[in-house]
Structure formats: structure tokens, C-alpha cells
Amino acid sequence: LERAIIEAQQMDAEFAYTVGLDRLKIAEMNGNKEEAEKIRAEAMEARNSLPQFNLEGLWVGKYGDNGYEMINVTYYGDTLVAYKVTGDKNVPKGEITFQVDLSPQVDPDEILEPIELSSQA
């Protein structure tokens, strides 16, 4: 059973990315550059298969009275950043409209509580 669990974890890209980042830190702290590069490549391969890291590009959405607006999504490390391509009174053109830290969460106790919406939402 233990072997089956280990094999399943190796197939989980998010798990492989998280473990890879931990292994990378250790290899870098130990000064093992060759091993660190190998681990970095493996971690990036796992990262590239995660959907949250494949959203880069131009996106169009309709926002009520503002009509259609465009954002440019890019990444800085594990942070997704969306810039406004078309501006409005709320977020001017070229400004960040939102950003999200997509770093792997390793603390299972750090779970977000559900958001309760009011009847006005």
C-alpha cells in the first residue's frame, strides 16, 4: 500500500512540483548546482502541466455597463498578474487589476474557510 501511495503521488503534478521545490532548496543550500538544475527541470515540467500555470495571454470579458474589457495575464515566478489592456474608471489601462499567489500550499492546516454570501450578493 505504501508503494502504491508513493507511485500515485509521483503522478500528481502539484505534489511533484511542491516536493521538487523543497528538494531544489536543499540542493541549492548544499551547493550542489548540477543536482539543483536537474531538480529545477523536473519541478518545471510538473509545474507546466498544472492548469493554473497555463493561463498566460490576452483575455476578454464583459463587465456590466463597462462593456467588453481586455486583460493581459502573465506570471512572475508563482504569482499570476493580470494587467488591464483596456482601462475604465475602476482600473486604468496598464494597471494591475488582480494578482494571485499560486505557490504550492504545504500546510494542510492552512485551509480557507468558505465565503458565505448574503442574499444581496
PDB file of N, CA and C in Angstrom, residues 55-57 72-76 79-83:
ATOM      1  N   LEU A  55      -2.396  29.994 -18.043  1.00  0.00           N
ATOM      2  CA  LEU A  55      -3.420  30.994 -18.346  1.00  0.00           C
ATOM      3  C   LEU A  55      -2.844  32.241 -19.010  1.00  0.00           C
ATOM      4  N   GLU A  56      -1.569  32.224 -19.317  1.00  0.00           N
ATOM      5  CA  GLU A  56      -0.902  33.397 -19.869  1.00  0.00           C
ATOM      6  C   GLU A  56      -1.503  33.799 -21.209  1.00  0.00           C
ATOM      7  N   GLY A  57      -1.683  35.103 -21.378  1.00  0.00           N
ATOM      8  CA  GLY A  57      -2.185  35.614 -22.648  1.00  0.00           C
ATOM      9  C   GLY A  57      -3.251  36.668 -22.442  1.00  0.00           C
ATOM     10  N   ASN A  72      -4.290  41.291 -19.757  1.00  0.00           N
ATOM     11  CA  ASN A  72      -3.126  40.506 -20.160  1.00  0.00           C
ATOM     12  C   ASN A  72      -2.625  39.769 -18.928  1.00  0.00           C
ATOM     13  N   VAL A  73      -2.696  38.438 -18.972  1.00  0.00           N
ATOM     14  CA  VAL A  73      -2.270  37.614 -17.844  1.00  0.00           C
ATOM     15  C   VAL A  73      -0.841  37.140 -18.088  1.00  0.00           C
ATOM     16  N   THR A  74      -0.003  37.318 -17.053  1.00  0.00           N
ATOM     17  CA  THR A  74       1.377  36.860 -17.111  1.00  0.00           C
ATOM     18  C   THR A  74       1.765  36.335 -15.734  1.00  0.00           C
ATOM     19  N   TYR A  75       2.970  35.823 -15.631  1.00  0.00           N
ATOM     20  CA  TYR A  75       3.454  35.253 -14.366  1.00  0.00           C
ATOM     21  C   TYR A  75       4.784  35.862 -13.987  1.00  0.00           C
ATOM     22  N   TYR A  76       4.959  36.076 -12.685  1.00  0.00           N
ATOM     23  CA  TYR A  76       6.249  36.425 -12.095  1.00  0.00           C
ATOM     24  C   TYR A  76       6.508  35.363 -11.051  1.00  0.00           C
ATOM     25  N   THR A  79       3.476  33.811  -9.129  1.00  0.00           N
ATOM     26  CA  THR A  79       2.401  34.799  -8.978  1.00  0.00           C
ATOM     27  C   THR A  79       1.814  35.136 -10.339  1.00  0.00           C
ATOM     28  N   LEU A  80       0.506  34.920 -10.479  1.00  0.00           N
ATOM     29  CA  LEU A  80      -0.218  35.307 -11.686  1.00  0.00           C
ATOM     30  C   LEU A  80      -0.579  36.778 -11.539  1.00  0.00           C
ATOM     31  N   VAL A  81      -0.282  37.576 -12.571  1.00  0.00           N
ATOM     32  CA  VAL A  81      -0.577  39.008 -12.544  1.00  0.00           C
ATOM     33  C   VAL A  81      -1.383  39.350 -13.791  1.00  0.00           C
ATOM     34  N   ALA A  82      -2.511  40.062 -13.584  1.00  0.00           N
ATOM     35  CA  ALA A  82      -3.373  40.470 -14.695  1.00  0.00           C
ATOM     36  C   ALA A  82      -3.338  41.992 -14.814  1.00  0.00           C
ATOM     37  N   TYR A  83      -2.905  42.482 -15.985  1.00  0.00           N
ATOM     38  CA  TYR A  83      -2.860  43.906 -16.279  1.00  0.00           C
ATOM     39  C   TYR A  83      -4.035  44.277 -17.179  1.00  0.00           C
TER      40      TYR A  83
END
